[in-house]
Amino acid sequence: MFLSNTKIMFIIVLFFLVCVGLCNGANHETPLQGRKGQWQLLLNNTGVVGMHMALTYKNTVIMFDQTGGGQSRYKLRKRFNGTTCRMNNNNDITDSTCYAHSVEYDINANRIRPLRLDTDPWCSSGSFLSNGTLLQTGGYHQGAKRVRFYRPCGNNQHCDWIQSKKTLSDERWYASSQILPEHDRVVLVGGRRVFTYEFVPKSSPNEKSFELPFLHQTNDRNSDGNNLYPFTHLSSDGNLFVFANRDSILLNLRRNKVIKTFPRIPGSGSRNYPSSGSSVLLPLDHKDRFQKAEVMVCGGSSTGALNAAKSKKFISGLRSCGRMVITGNKHAWEMEYMPNPRLLHDMLILPTGNILIINGAKHGCAGYDNARNASLEPYLYTPKKKLGKRFTVLQKTMIARMYHSSATLLPDGRVLVAGGNPHGRYTFQNVAYPTELRLQAFVPHYMERRYHTWRPSNLTIENHAVGYGKEFNVSFVLRRRPSDEVRFSVYSPPFTTHAFAMNQRMLNLRCRRMVRSREGSVRAVLEAPPSSVVAPSGYYLLTVVNEGIPSISQWIQFVHA
């Protein structure tokens, strides 16, 4: 029997509406309330403190601390110069070159291997270049002007740190790093007793650093600065947002000019080191062509916290969070409150677009033995919910993650958590918070088996290197009929240290077309971001999210044509 023209048209229209609904979504999600997640213990000993952490596109995680921290718990059989370390020799037992201070963690194999560090990267910064190389800058003493590179290689090859012969213009201890739209150019902002910014690489041999009076203005001399590790975010217009202490500006780096001064965030206290709140740039969206950029700042320390901690008095931290749109012409902080005070914490964007607030303490500030009352319960922040309904308390851990802890998102959706050492050296007894070398993963509720029928699987990207504005194809499998919301996001993994995830960035991509077969396989045509201004070139994690349930992420690289 042949179908009438009317029925054929009805089927075509219905098919079109289903495809459009799948691509664009209708803000419907499977109810996930009451799911607190769980914790996994991965390793009892990482050997070194996870003070700094970064996920590479080879599915390894680089972790390192400070070379001046004494004997780590990763003893080397041989020094990096090839000579043997004899642990029955008193000189070798105390020789720092017989111990590793950087390791590479293999996610799939759940094992670590030591890496070489020639200069001290304590309290340094980092950004990933377009080819996946980690550009790592600054540190302490002889490491303060150093530039290091780590190019991950995978396949059981033994990559290692390479130290550049070129050095920075100024010492960068507690400075922040931000990758820029220009091909593989990074800006470094601030540092202890440094009120400048500079670029790597330089545009000319004679280029030096640039004065930034804003850092003088925000410097609290009585509290170790309170403007170190400034929060830097690349705005969707290509300018640099800089937040320090309680104030923030928009900096045009091409003109070396502050083009906008934002309102001060309400309330007392401070947000940057050593007050050590945290900040995140909320996900950018294709629906407004990635033009709206909104920053969120949470937690920190109360006024006088550092001086009080020196007298062993630990003042309650800040509960407040502020959100502000930094694009357009109207700027005001929208304030809300976490369930409890928090500082020393990390803020990570999950594949769902929600924010995980993890690690930290409730009282005191950053620095050696300056905090008390560990924050054991992560918070889930849902940006799209109504004000006052956005925070959810998740499953608590039994391991305190205080000063010098860090966290990063993994491709499978877990969050890797490491570190914690509020002491100048490795200290394991007779202190409130011993040096912490255990490695954990927080497993969000969306990874539970009960959601597997919703979870997109077998995600495949046909072309892993995509030019800006170009269409590219992906395929995946859904075991049941898709919901009316399937979303696609890309995520730039950060360099995480001292409560700030540098260069963290998420974009929700446009889906042009999507077709599902009867067997459950789905083919979708996506559109890459329009330019490196909204998505600096490099490796991103692509994720398919169906009804709030994310797939395992796969790597994609956005490149200049």
mmCIF file of N, CA and C in Angstrom, residues 205-316:
data_model
loop_
_atom_site.group_PDB
_atom_site.id
_atom_site.type_symbol
_atom_site.label_atom_id
_atom_site.label_comp_id
_atom_site.label_asym_id
_atom_site.label_seq_id
_atom_site.Cartn_x
_atom_site.Cartn_y
_atom_site.Cartn_z
ATOM 1 N N PRO A 205 63.084 40.198 20.659
ATOM 2 C CA PRO A 205 64.161 39.884 21.610
ATOM 3 C C PRO A 205 64.269 40.879 22.760
ATOM 4 N N ASN A 206 63.850 42.107 22.524
ATOM 5 C CA ASN A 206 64.002 43.145 23.543
ATOM 6 C C ASN A 206 62.766 43.315 24.429
ATOM 7 N N GLU A 207 61.734 42.525 24.172
ATOM 8 C CA GLU A 207 60.497 42.687 24.949
ATOM 9 C C GLU A 207 60.715 42.278 26.401
ATOM 10 N N LYS A 208 60.255 43.109 27.303
ATOM 11 C CA LYS A 208 60.352 42.828 28.733
ATOM 12 C C LYS A 208 58.952 42.644 29.302
ATOM 13 N N SER A 209 58.840 42.758 30.605
ATOM 14 C CA SER A 209 57.527 42.673 31.247
ATOM 15 C C SER A 209 56.830 44.029 31.187
ATOM 16 N N PHE A 210 55.527 44.018 31.492
ATOM 17 C CA PHE A 210 54.712 45.233 31.454
ATOM 18 C C PHE A 210 54.156 45.514 32.847
ATOM 19 N N GLU A 211 54.260 46.740 33.275
ATOM 20 C CA GLU A 211 53.733 47.127 34.585
ATOM 21 C C GLU A 211 52.208 47.010 34.593
ATOM 22 N N LEU A 212 51.681 46.560 35.722
ATOM 23 C CA LEU A 212 50.232 46.468 35.904
ATOM 24 C C LEU A 212 49.884 47.105 37.249
ATOM 25 N N PRO A 213 49.578 48.418 37.266
ATOM 26 C CA PRO A 213 49.289 49.124 38.525
ATOM 27 C C PRO A 213 48.188 48.457 39.353
ATOM 28 N N PHE A 214 47.272 47.775 38.675
ATOM 29 C CA PHE A 214 46.182 47.071 39.368
ATOM 30 C C PHE A 214 46.713 46.135 40.443
ATOM 31 N N LEU A 215 47.854 45.498 40.197
ATOM 32 C CA LEU A 215 48.419 44.577 41.185
ATOM 33 C C LEU A 215 48.969 45.330 42.391
ATOM 34 N N HIS A 216 49.485 46.537 42.187
ATOM 35 C CA HIS A 216 49.876 47.379 43.330
ATOM 36 C C HIS A 216 48.645 47.763 44.141
ATOM 37 N N GLN A 217 47.586 48.142 43.458
ATOM 38 C CA GLN A 217 46.369 48.622 44.115
ATOM 39 C C GLN A 217 45.698 47.541 44.942
ATOM 40 N N THR A 218 45.825 46.299 44.532
ATOM 41 C CA THR A 218 45.146 45.200 45.234
ATOM 42 C C THR A 218 46.051 44.501 46.239
ATOM 43 N N ASN A 219 47.281 44.958 46.369
ATOM 44 C CA ASN A 219 48.249 44.309 47.251
ATOM 45 C C ASN A 219 47.979 44.657 48.713
ATOM 46 N N ASP A 220 47.795 43.643 49.544
ATOM 47 C CA ASP A 220 47.586 43.818 50.978
ATOM 48 C C ASP A 220 48.901 43.493 51.678
ATOM 49 N N ARG A 221 49.650 44.532 52.023
ATOM 50 C CA ARG A 221 50.989 44.331 52.590
ATOM 51 C C ARG A 221 50.954 43.580 53.910
ATOM 52 N N ASN A 222 49.876 43.700 54.642
ATOM 53 C CA ASN A 222 49.792 43.072 55.964
ATOM 54 C C ASN A 222 49.332 41.620 55.907
ATOM 55 N N SER A 223 49.009 41.142 54.713
ATOM 56 C CA SER A 223 48.478 39.775 54.610
ATOM 57 C C SER A 223 49.093 39.012 53.440
ATOM 58 N N ASP A 224 50.391 39.214 53.249
ATOM 59 C CA ASP A 224 51.122 38.445 52.231
ATOM 60 C C ASP A 224 50.576 38.676 50.828
ATOM 61 N N GLY A 225 49.947 39.824 50.618
ATOM 62 C CA GLY A 225 49.480 40.189 49.287
ATOM 63 C C GLY A 225 47.987 40.081 49.102
ATOM 64 N N ASN A 226 47.439 38.893 49.392
ATOM 65 C CA ASN A 226 46.027 38.606 49.130
ATOM 66 C C ASN A 226 45.638 38.854 47.666
ATOM 67 N N ASN A 227 46.636 38.935 46.797
ATOM 68 C CA ASN A 227 46.355 39.087 45.369
ATOM 69 C C ASN A 227 47.263 38.188 44.528
ATOM 70 N N LEU A 228 47.870 37.188 45.180
ATOM 71 C CA LEU A 228 48.719 36.246 44.462
ATOM 72 C C LEU A 228 47.864 35.177 43.791
ATOM 73 N N TYR A 229 48.453 34.517 42.790
ATOM 74 C CA TYR A 229 47.674 33.637 41.934
ATOM 75 C C TYR A 229 46.354 34.326 41.537
ATOM 76 N N PRO A 230 46.443 35.497 40.902
ATOM 77 C CA PRO A 230 45.203 36.177 40.482
ATOM 78 C C PRO A 230 44.390 35.277 39.562
ATOM 79 N N PHE A 231 43.073 35.395 39.641
ATOM 80 C CA PHE A 231 42.202 34.617 38.757
ATOM 81 C C PHE A 231 42.208 35.271 37.378
ATOM 82 N N THR A 232 42.655 34.564 36.387
ATOM 83 C CA THR A 232 42.671 35.081 35.020
ATOM 84 C C THR A 232 41.774 34.223 34.141
ATOM 85 N N HIS A 233 40.947 34.865 33.320
ATOM 86 C CA HIS A 233 40.068 34.166 32.382
ATOM 87 C C HIS A 233 40.093 34.910 31.054
ATOM 88 N N LEU A 234 40.243 34.170 29.967
ATOM 89 C CA LEU A 234 40.180 34.772 28.640
ATOM 90 C C LEU A 234 38.721 35.006 28.289
ATOM 91 N N SER A 235 38.344 36.287 28.160
ATOM 92 C CA SER A 235 36.965 36.625 27.819
ATOM 93 C C SER A 235 36.690 36.258 26.364
ATOM 94 N N SER A 236 35.412 36.138 26.024
ATOM 95 C CA SER A 236 35.014 35.758 24.670
ATOM 96 C C SER A 236 35.282 36.861 23.646
ATOM 97 N N ASP A 237 35.712 38.046 24.114
ATOM 98 C CA ASP A 237 36.084 39.119 23.194
ATOM 99 C C ASP A 237 37.597 39.211 23.011
ATOM 100 N N GLY A 238 38.342 38.267 23.598
ATOM 101 C CA GLY A 238 39.788 38.232 23.450
ATOM 102 C C GLY A 238 40.557 39.010 24.490
ATOM 103 N N ASN A 239 39.858 39.755 25.351
ATOM 104 C CA ASN A 239 40.524 40.483 26.426
ATOM 105 C C ASN A 239 40.697 39.587 27.651
ATOM 106 N N LEU A 240 41.552 40.020 28.556
ATOM 107 C CA LEU A 240 41.885 39.214 29.729
ATOM 108 C C LEU A 240 41.198 39.756 30.970
ATOM 109 N N PHE A 241 40.383 38.915 31.597
ATOM 110 C CA PHE A 241 39.769 39.243 32.885
ATOM 111 C C PHE A 241 40.767 38.884 33.979
ATOM 112 N N VAL A 242 41.021 39.826 34.880
ATOM 113 C CA VAL A 242 41.950 39.596 35.991
ATOM 114 C C VAL A 242 41.246 39.973 37.291
ATOM 115 N N PHE A 243 41.197 39.027 38.221
ATOM 116 C CA PHE A 243 40.584 39.262 39.537
ATOM 117 C C PHE A 243 41.677 39.086 40.588
ATOM 118 N N ALA A 244 41.821 40.075 41.478
ATOM 119 C CA ALA A 244 42.814 40.008 42.541
ATOM 120 C C ALA A 244 42.261 40.627 43.812
ATOM 121 N N ASN A 245 42.350 39.881 44.904
ATOM 122 C CA ASN A 245 41.879 40.318 46.211
ATOM 123 C C ASN A 245 40.352 40.408 46.241
ATOM 124 N N ARG A 246 39.791 41.560 45.881
ATOM 125 C CA ARG A 246 38.326 41.704 45.767
ATOM 126 C C ARG A 246 37.919 42.432 44.494
ATOM 127 N N ASP A 247 38.908 42.849 43.721
ATOM 128 C CA ASP A 247 38.644 43.699 42.564
ATOM 129 C C ASP A 247 38.982 42.982 41.266
ATOM 130 N N SER A 248 38.488 43.533 40.159
ATOM 131 C CA SER A 248 38.726 42.885 38.867
ATOM 132 C C SER A 248 38.703 43.923 37.744
ATOM 133 N N ILE A 249 39.448 43.584 36.682
ATOM 134 C CA ILE A 249 39.573 44.462 35.518
ATOM 135 C C ILE A 249 39.492 43.631 34.242
ATOM 136 N N LEU A 250 39.314 44.334 33.130
ATOM 137 C CA LEU A 250 39.428 43.720 31.809
ATOM 138 C C LEU A 250 40.609 44.384 31.118
ATOM 139 N N LEU A 251 41.580 43.569 30.734
ATOM 140 C CA LEU A 251 42.850 44.076 30.226
ATOM 141 C C LEU A 251 42.986 43.763 28.742
ATOM 142 N N ASN A 252 43.198 44.816 27.945
ATOM 143 C CA ASN A 252 43.490 44.646 26.527
ATOM 144 C C ASN A 252 45.000 44.487 26.387
ATOM 145 N N LEU A 253 45.434 43.268 26.082
ATOM 146 C CA LEU A 253 46.861 42.981 26.060
ATOM 147 C C LEU A 253 47.550 43.552 24.831
ATOM 148 N N ARG A 254 46.816 43.735 23.745
ATOM 149 C CA ARG A 254 47.426 44.304 22.547
ATOM 150 C C ARG A 254 47.796 45.776 22.763
ATOM 151 N N ARG A 255 46.960 46.466 23.524
ATOM 152 C CA ARG A 255 47.180 47.892 23.757
ATOM 153 C C ARG A 255 47.834 48.166 25.111
ATOM 154 N N ASN A 256 48.025 47.101 25.915
ATOM 155 C CA ASN A 256 48.575 47.266 27.264
ATOM 156 C C ASN A 256 47.753 48.284 28.049
ATOM 157 N N LYS A 257 46.440 48.071 28.039
ATOM 158 C CA LYS A 257 45.548 49.066 28.641
ATOM 159 C C LYS A 257 44.376 48.389 29.344
ATOM 160 N N VAL A 258 44.053 48.884 30.525
ATOM 161 C CA VAL A 258 42.841 48.443 31.228
ATOM 162 C C VAL A 258 41.654 49.142 30.574
ATOM 163 N N ILE A 259 40.756 48.366 29.994
ATOM 164 C CA ILE A 259 39.629 48.967 29.274
ATOM 165 C C ILE A 259 38.339 48.918 30.087
ATOM 166 N N LYS A 260 38.371 48.221 31.236
ATOM 167 C CA LYS A 260 37.156 48.171 32.051
ATOM 168 C C LYS A 260 37.548 47.828 33.484
ATOM 169 N N THR A 261 36.955 48.539 34.422
ATOM 170 C CA THR A 261 37.091 48.225 35.839
ATOM 171 C C THR A 261 35.736 47.793 36.362
ATOM 172 N N PHE A 262 35.653 46.602 36.901
ATOM 173 C CA PHE A 262 34.375 46.041 37.340
ATOM 174 C C PHE A 262 34.072 46.434 38.783
ATOM 175 N N PRO A 263 32.799 46.318 39.182
ATOM 176 C CA PRO A 263 32.455 46.580 40.587
ATOM 177 C C PRO A 263 33.184 45.615 41.517
ATOM 178 N N ARG A 264 33.501 46.099 42.696
ATOM 179 C CA ARG A 264 34.120 45.230 43.706
ATOM 180 C C ARG A 264 33.115 44.172 44.149
ATOM 181 N N ILE A 265 33.595 42.959 44.353
ATOM 182 C CA ILE A 265 32.704 41.905 44.825
ATOM 183 C C ILE A 265 32.256 42.258 46.241
ATOM 184 N N PRO A 266 30.960 42.172 46.551
ATOM 185 C CA PRO A 266 30.454 42.590 47.863
ATOM 186 C C PRO A 266 31.016 41.748 49.006
ATOM 187 N N GLY A 267 31.011 42.346 50.183
ATOM 188 C CA GLY A 267 31.439 41.649 51.394
ATOM 189 C C GLY A 267 32.891 41.917 51.722
ATOM 190 N N SER A 268 33.275 41.510 52.915
ATOM 191 C CA SER A 268 34.647 41.689 53.373
ATOM 192 C C SER A 268 35.460 40.445 53.059
ATOM 193 N N GLY A 269 36.687 40.412 53.553
ATOM 194 C CA GLY A 269 37.552 39.275 53.286
ATOM 195 C C GLY A 269 38.213 39.382 51.924
ATOM 196 N N SER A 270 38.994 38.374 51.578
ATOM 197 C CA SER A 270 39.717 38.362 50.302
ATOM 198 C C SER A 270 39.543 37.012 49.624
ATOM 199 N N ARG A 271 39.870 36.975 48.331
ATOM 200 C CA ARG A 271 39.601 35.773 47.531
ATOM 201 C C ARG A 271 40.858 35.100 46.991
ATOM 202 N N ASN A 272 41.979 35.830 46.927
ATOM 203 C CA ASN A 272 43.185 35.262 46.331
ATOM 204 C C ASN A 272 44.231 34.937 47.388
ATOM 205 N N TYR A 273 45.253 34.195 46.986
ATOM 206 C CA TYR A 273 46.262 33.711 47.922
ATOM 207 C C TYR A 273 46.842 34.853 48.767
ATOM 208 N N PRO A 274 46.982 34.644 50.090
ATOM 209 C CA PRO A 274 46.751 33.394 50.822
ATOM 210 C C PRO A 274 45.317 33.176 51.309
ATOM 211 N N SER A 275 44.402 34.053 50.936
ATOM 212 C CA SER A 275 42.996 33.816 51.312
ATOM 213 C C SER A 275 42.414 32.647 50.533
ATOM 214 N N SER A 276 42.868 32.472 49.292
ATOM 215 C CA SER A 276 42.653 31.251 48.509
ATOM 216 C C SER A 276 41.216 30.791 48.394
ATOM 217 N N GLY A 277 40.369 31.663 47.819
ATOM 218 C CA GLY A 277 39.113 31.183 47.274
ATOM 219 C C GLY A 277 39.398 30.584 45.910
ATOM 220 N N SER A 278 38.361 30.455 45.086
ATOM 221 C CA SER A 278 38.563 29.876 43.758
ATOM 222 C C SER A 278 37.635 30.556 42.760
ATOM 223 N N SER A 279 37.873 30.281 41.477
ATOM 224 C CA SER A 279 37.098 30.934 40.427
ATOM 225 C C SER A 279 36.983 30.031 39.209
ATOM 226 N N VAL A 280 35.920 30.272 38.438
ATOM 227 C CA VAL A 280 35.692 29.506 37.217
ATOM 228 C C VAL A 280 34.980 30.394 36.198
ATOM 229 N N LEU A 281 35.294 30.175 34.928
ATOM 230 C CA LEU A 281 34.532 30.777 33.835
ATOM 231 C C LEU A 281 33.433 29.799 33.465
ATOM 232 N N LEU A 282 32.174 30.200 33.603
ATOM 233 C CA LEU A 282 31.070 29.294 33.315
ATOM 234 C C LEU A 282 31.055 28.943 31.822
ATOM 235 N N PRO A 283 30.469 27.796 31.450
ATOM 236 C CA PRO A 283 30.511 27.345 30.056
ATOM 237 C C PRO A 283 29.975 28.377 29.070
ATOM 238 N N LEU A 284 30.686 28.516 27.959
ATOM 239 C CA LEU A 284 30.239 29.356 26.849
ATOM 240 C C LEU A 284 29.290 28.545 25.970
ATOM 241 N N ASP A 285 28.368 29.232 25.265
ATOM 242 C CA ASP A 285 27.324 28.508 24.546
ATOM 243 C C ASP A 285 27.172 29.009 23.114
ATOM 244 N N HIS A 286 26.949 28.063 22.198
ATOM 245 C CA HIS A 286 26.773 28.416 20.783
ATOM 246 C C HIS A 286 25.504 29.241 20.547
ATOM 247 N N LYS A 287 24.534 29.149 21.467
ATOM 248 C CA LYS A 287 23.262 29.837 21.255
ATOM 249 C C LYS A 287 23.422 31.342 21.161
ATOM 250 N N ASP A 288 24.445 31.906 21.783
ATOM 251 C CA ASP A 288 24.725 33.340 21.624
ATOM 252 C C ASP A 288 26.063 33.540 20.908
ATOM 253 N N ARG A 289 26.461 32.516 20.149
ATOM 254 C CA ARG A 289 27.741 32.512 19.427
ATOM 255 C C ARG A 289 28.913 32.722 20.384
ATOM 256 N N PHE A 290 28.781 32.142 21.576
ATOM 257 C CA PHE A 290 29.835 32.122 22.582
ATOM 258 C C PHE A 290 30.210 33.520 23.065
ATOM 259 N N GLN A 291 29.292 34.467 22.942
ATOM 260 C CA GLN A 291 29.613 35.851 23.276
ATOM 261 C C GLN A 291 29.463 36.174 24.758
ATOM 262 N N LYS A 292 28.533 35.529 25.432
ATOM 263 C CA LYS A 292 28.321 35.822 26.856
ATOM 264 C C LYS A 292 29.354 35.084 27.694
ATOM 265 N N ALA A 293 30.140 35.836 28.441
ATOM 266 C CA ALA A 293 31.140 35.256 29.338
ATOM 267 C C ALA A 293 30.794 35.647 30.767
ATOM 268 N N GLU A 294 30.660 34.647 31.614
ATOM 269 C CA GLU A 294 30.265 34.885 33.010
ATOM 270 C C GLU A 294 31.254 34.200 33.938
ATOM 271 N N VAL A 295 31.748 34.953 34.909
ATOM 272 C CA VAL A 295 32.745 34.473 35.857
ATOM 273 C C VAL A 295 32.094 34.219 37.207
ATOM 274 N N MET A 296 32.582 33.193 37.900
ATOM 275 C CA MET A 296 32.095 32.894 39.244
ATOM 276 C C MET A 296 33.301 32.820 40.192
ATOM 277 N N VAL A 297 33.167 33.453 41.363
ATOM 278 C CA VAL A 297 34.202 33.447 42.396
ATOM 279 C C VAL A 297 33.570 32.964 43.691
ATOM 280 N N CYS A 298 34.198 31.974 44.344
ATOM 281 C CA CYS A 298 33.620 31.396 45.560
ATOM 282 C C CYS A 298 34.641 31.299 46.690
ATOM 283 N N GLY A 299 34.174 31.605 47.896
ATOM 284 C CA GLY A 299 34.950 31.358 49.096
ATOM 285 C C GLY A 299 36.137 32.280 49.263
ATOM 286 N N GLY A 300 37.012 31.913 50.187
ATOM 287 C CA GLY A 300 38.162 32.734 50.542
ATOM 288 C C GLY A 300 38.263 32.868 52.049
ATOM 289 N N SER A 301 39.102 33.783 52.493
ATOM 290 C CA SER A 301 39.343 33.959 53.925
ATOM 291 C C SER A 301 38.816 35.293 54.425
ATOM 292 N N SER A 302 38.501 35.317 55.700
ATOM 293 C CA SER A 302 38.023 36.548 56.330
ATOM 294 C C SER A 302 39.176 37.514 56.560
ATOM 295 N N THR A 303 38.845 38.763 56.740
ATOM 296 C CA THR A 303 39.847 39.788 57.019
ATOM 297 C C THR A 303 40.632 39.425 58.278
ATOM 298 N N GLY A 304 41.947 39.501 58.194
ATOM 299 C CA GLY A 304 42.793 39.210 59.348
ATOM 300 C C GLY A 304 43.098 37.742 59.559
ATOM 301 N N ALA A 305 42.698 36.883 58.628
ATOM 302 C CA ALA A 305 42.860 35.434 58.830
ATOM 303 C C ALA A 305 44.326 35.020 58.936
ATOM 304 N N LEU A 306 45.199 35.637 58.135
ATOM 305 C CA LEU A 306 46.608 35.236 58.156
ATOM 306 C C LEU A 306 47.262 35.564 59.486
ATOM 307 N N ASN A 307 47.101 36.778 59.957
ATOM 308 C CA ASN A 307 47.717 37.155 61.232
ATOM 309 C C ASN A 307 47.136 36.363 62.393
ATOM 310 N N ALA A 308 45.840 36.062 62.314
ATOM 311 C CA ALA A 308 45.229 35.244 63.365
ATOM 312 C C ALA A 308 45.791 33.833 63.359
ATOM 313 N N ALA A 309 45.997 33.267 62.161
ATOM 314 C CA ALA A 309 46.521 31.903 62.060
ATOM 315 C C ALA A 309 47.927 31.799 62.625
ATOM 316 N N LYS A 310 48.702 32.868 62.483
ATOM 317 C CA LYS A 310 50.056 32.861 63.041
ATOM 318 C C LYS A 310 50.019 32.758 64.562
ATOM 319 N N SER A 311 48.914 33.192 65.156
ATOM 320 C CA SER A 311 48.714 33.078 66.609
ATOM 321 C C SER A 311 47.869 31.862 66.969
ATOM 322 N N LYS A 312 47.710 30.954 65.983
ATOM 323 C CA LYS A 312 46.944 29.716 66.159
ATOM 324 C C LYS A 312 45.468 29.979 66.453
ATOM 325 N N LYS A 313 44.973 31.064 65.878
ATOM 326 C CA LYS A 313 43.543 31.337 65.906
ATOM 327 C C LYS A 313 43.045 31.239 64.477
ATOM 328 N N PHE A 314 42.048 30.413 64.256
ATOM 329 C CA PHE A 314 41.624 30.110 62.891
ATOM 330 C C PHE A 314 40.202 30.633 62.674
ATOM 331 N N ILE A 315 40.132 31.716 61.915
ATOM 332 C CA ILE A 315 38.871 32.419 61.679
ATOM 333 C C ILE A 315 38.088 31.710 60.583
ATOM 334 N N SER A 316 36.767 31.708 60.732
ATOM 335 C CA SER A 316 35.894 31.101 59.725
ATOM 336 C C SER A 316 36.095 31.768 58.370
#
